Short mmCIF file of C-alpha atoms in Angstrom, two decimals:
data_model
loop_
_atom_site.label_atom_id
_atom_site.label_comp_id
_atom_site.label_asym_id
_atom_site.label_seq_id
_atom_site.Cartn_x
_atom_site.Cartn_y
_atom_site.Cartn_z
CA UNK W 130 8.30 -4.50 -2.79
CA UNK W 131 10.21 -3.72 0.39
CA UNK W 132 8.43 -0.38 0.85
CA UNK W 133 5.00 -1.95 0.45
CA UNK W 134 5.89 -4.70 2.92
CA UNK W 135 7.11 -2.19 5.51
CA UNK W 136 4.06 0.02 4.99
CA UNK W 137 1.74 -2.98 5.43
CA UNK W 138 3.57 -3.78 8.68
CA UNK W 139 3.16 -0.20 9.96
CA UNK W 140 -0.60 -0.43 9.33
CA UNK W 141 -0.75 -3.85 10.98
CA UNK W 142 0.94 -2.45 14.10
CA UNK W 143 -1.35 0.60 14.19
CA UNK W 144 1.42 3.11 13.47
CA UNK W 145 -0.23 4.15 10.20
CA UNK W 146 -3.88 4.11 9.19
CA UNK W 147 -3.46 2.96 5.59
CA UNK W 148 -0.86 2.41 2.89
CA UNK W 149 -0.99 5.10 0.20
CA UNK W 150 0.30 3.46 -2.96
CA UNK W 151 -0.54 2.82 -6.59
CA UNK W 152 0.74 -0.73 -6.20
CA UNK W 153 -1.80 -3.48 -5.54
CA UNK W 154 1.06 -5.60 -4.16
CA UNK W 155 0.32 -3.85 -0.83
CA UNK W 156 -2.75 -6.04 -0.51
CA UNK W 157 -0.67 -9.14 -1.25
CA UNK W 158 1.66 -8.12 1.59
CA UNK W 159 -1.39 -8.06 3.85
CA UNK W 160 -1.98 -4.31 4.17
CA UNK W 161 -5.25 -3.97 6.06
CA UNK W 162 -6.11 -0.70 4.32
CA UNK W 163 -4.87 0.76 1.02
CA UNK W 164 -5.53 4.16 -0.55
CA UNK W 165 -4.83 4.62 -4.27
CA UNK W 166 -4.73 7.79 -6.39
CA UNK W 167 -3.95 10.04 -3.43
CA UNK W 168 -3.14 13.38 -5.08
CA UNK W 169 -4.80 16.76 -5.48
CA UNK W 170 -4.66 17.51 -9.20
CA UNK W 171 -4.63 13.91 -10.18
CA UNK W 172 -4.55 12.42 -13.62
CA UNK W 173 -4.67 9.13 -11.76
CA UNK W 174 -8.43 9.03 -11.42
CA UNK W 175 -10.71 8.93 -8.42
CA UNK W 176 -9.46 8.18 -4.94
CA UNK W 177 -9.77 4.46 -4.18
CA UNK W 178 -9.92 2.91 -0.71
CA UNK W 179 -9.64 -0.82 -0.03
CA UNK W 180 -9.88 -2.85 3.14
CA UNK W 181 -8.26 -6.23 2.71
CA UNK W 182 -10.89 -8.08 4.75
CA UNK W 183 -13.67 -6.61 2.58
CA UNK W 184 -11.82 -7.45 -0.63
CA UNK W 185 -11.38 -11.06 0.48
CA UNK W 186 -14.99 -11.28 1.69
CA UNK W 187 -16.47 -9.75 -1.47
CA UNK W 188 -14.41 -11.99 -3.75
CA UNK W 189 -14.95 -14.98 -1.43
CA UNK W 190 -11.26 -15.92 -1.51
CA UNK W 191 -8.44 -16.32 1.01
CA UNK W 192 -5.38 -14.10 1.20
CA UNK W 193 -3.32 -17.02 -0.10
CA UNK W 194 -5.60 -17.27 -3.15
CA UNK W 195 -5.27 -13.50 -3.64
CA UNK W 196 -1.49 -13.90 -3.64
CA UNK W 197 -1.70 -16.76 -6.14
CA UNK W 198 -3.98 -14.65 -8.34
CA UNK W 199 -1.47 -11.80 -8.10
CA UNK W 200 1.36 -14.09 -9.17
CA UNK W 201 -0.65 -15.26 -12.18
CA UNK W 202 -1.44 -11.66 -13.13
CA UNK W 203 2.12 -10.50 -12.45
CA UNK W 204 3.81 -8.79 -9.50
CA UNK W 205 6.92 -6.74 -8.83
CA UNK W 206 8.72 -10.08 -8.34
CA UNK W 207 7.65 -12.05 -11.41
CA UNK W 208 5.85 -11.72 -14.70
CA UNK W 209 2.43 -13.27 -14.90
CA UNK W 210 0.95 -15.80 -17.26
CA UNK W 211 0.17 -14.36 -20.67
CA UNK W 212 -3.56 -13.82 -21.13
CA UNK W 213 -4.39 -13.88 -17.41
CA UNK W 214 -5.83 -10.70 -15.95
CA UNK W 215 -7.82 -10.04 -12.80
CA UNK W 216 -11.11 -11.45 -14.11
CA UNK W 217 -9.53 -14.63 -15.44
CA UNK W 218 -7.54 -15.14 -12.24
CA UNK W 219 -10.71 -14.80 -10.16
CA UNK W 220 -12.52 -17.33 -12.37
CA UNK W 221 -9.60 -19.72 -11.89
CA UNK W 222 -9.84 -19.28 -8.12
CA UNK W 223 -13.58 -19.99 -8.18
CA UNK W 224 -12.97 -23.15 -10.25
CA UNK W 225 -10.11 -24.20 -7.93
CA UNK W 226 -7.69 -24.09 -10.89
CA UNK W 227 -5.09 -21.65 -9.57
CA UNK W 228 -2.50 -24.34 -8.84
CA UNK W 229 -2.84 -25.80 -12.33
CA UNK W 230 -2.09 -22.39 -13.89
CA UNK W 231 0.70 -21.70 -11.40
CA UNK W 232 2.32 -24.98 -12.46
CA UNK W 233 2.02 -23.84 -16.08
CA UNK W 234 3.58 -20.46 -15.24
CA UNK W 235 6.38 -22.13 -13.24
CA UNK W 236 7.50 -24.02 -16.36
CA UNK W 237 8.17 -20.76 -18.20
CA UNK W 238 9.27 -18.58 -15.27
CA UNK W 239 12.85 -18.01 -14.17
CA UNK W 240 11.56 -17.42 -10.62
CA UNK W 241 10.61 -20.03 -8.04
CA UNK W 242 6.94 -19.13 -7.60
CA UNK W 243 6.82 -20.72 -4.14
CA UNK W 244 9.56 -18.29 -3.10
CA UNK W 245 7.59 -15.41 -4.61
CA UNK W 246 4.53 -16.49 -2.65
CA UNK W 247 6.66 -16.73 0.50
CA UNK W 248 7.87 -13.15 -0.02
CA UNK W 249 4.28 -11.97 0.38
CA UNK W 250 3.44 -14.27 3.30
CA UNK W 251 6.67 -13.93 5.28
CA UNK W 252 8.20 -10.64 4.17
CA UNK W 253 11.22 -9.17 5.89
CA UNK W 254 10.47 -5.88 7.58
CA UNK W 255 12.18 -3.66 10.09
CA UNK W 256 10.42 -4.38 13.38
CA UNK W 257 12.86 -2.28 15.40
CA UNK W 258 11.75 1.21 14.42
CA UNK W 259 10.72 4.27 16.33
CA UNK W 260 8.38 6.96 15.10
CA UNK W 261 9.69 10.34 16.15
CA UNK W 262 7.50 13.43 15.94
CA UNK W 263 9.33 16.67 15.25
CA UNK W 264 8.09 20.16 14.59
CA UNK W 265 6.92 20.39 10.98
CA UNK W 266 9.46 21.54 8.39
CA UNK W 267 7.38 24.14 6.54
CA UNK W 268 9.81 24.49 3.63
CA UNK W 269 10.12 20.72 3.28
CA UNK W 270 6.34 20.37 3.43
CA UNK W 271 5.87 22.95 0.65
CA UNK W 272 8.58 21.28 -1.45
CA UNK W 273 7.04 17.84 -1.02
CA UNK W 274 3.36 18.72 -1.41
CA UNK W 275 3.61 21.48 -4.01
CA UNK W 276 6.60 20.70 -6.19
CA UNK W 277 6.51 16.93 -6.01
CA UNK W 278 2.74 16.34 -5.78
CA UNK W 279 1.08 19.37 -7.35
CA UNK W 280 -0.71 20.88 -4.35
CA UNK W 281 -1.43 24.63 -4.36
CA UNK W 282 1.43 26.47 -2.64
CA UNK W 283 -0.80 29.24 -1.26
CA UNK W 284 -3.21 26.71 0.24
CA UNK W 285 -0.41 24.62 1.79
CA UNK W 286 1.25 27.70 3.30
CA UNK W 287 -2.10 28.95 4.64
CA UNK W 288 -2.93 25.55 6.19
CA UNK W 289 0.57 25.28 7.65
CA UNK W 290 0.24 28.71 9.25
CA UNK W 291 -3.16 27.78 10.71
CA UNK W 292 -1.70 24.62 12.27
CA UNK W 293 1.26 26.54 13.66
CA UNK W 294 -1.04 29.15 15.23
CA UNK W 295 -3.32 26.45 16.60
CA UNK W 296 -0.48 24.51 18.22
CA UNK W 297 1.09 27.65 19.72
CA UNK W 298 -2.24 28.73 21.26
CA UNK W 299 -2.95 25.32 22.83
CA UNK W 300 -1.77 24.94 26.37
CA UNK W 301 0.23 21.99 27.57
CA UNK W 302 1.38 20.68 30.92
CA UNK W 303 4.85 21.99 30.09
CA UNK W 304 3.59 25.53 30.74
CA UNK W 305 3.03 24.63 34.40
CA UNK W 306 6.55 23.40 35.10
#
């Protein structure tokens, strides 16, 4: 939850292009753009890209309704209502019956659903951050991409070497001072 909220904030501020996550909660946190199934040799399926404004437009719902649908389906913060999936939740939104089902869920939930909704609308994030660019850590990059995410080591090393050669051949103003 906290990671998705922070990632959504980074995208909102323009410090990241999109959130890469398997978790649809990113959209509930207001992430403008979400990429799912981002891996090379993926058993996850095809790469998916969502823009929140398009999702809301296509479904003809508000972000608040999307959050309420998410709560009914189930989120990281509460279990959903038994028998309610994405299609049923959307039908409820179209029939203006979300609140009725949320009231039903509230009776059986140990969570205050208004507080859950508020988590998505008013999430706590670190607004006092700085993005610091350092020289790439080739060994760390290989470890992360190859051993944690299944990328080809030879291809990662080759690409890393190309980038290193490119950056060392590019001139900068520093060379003049």
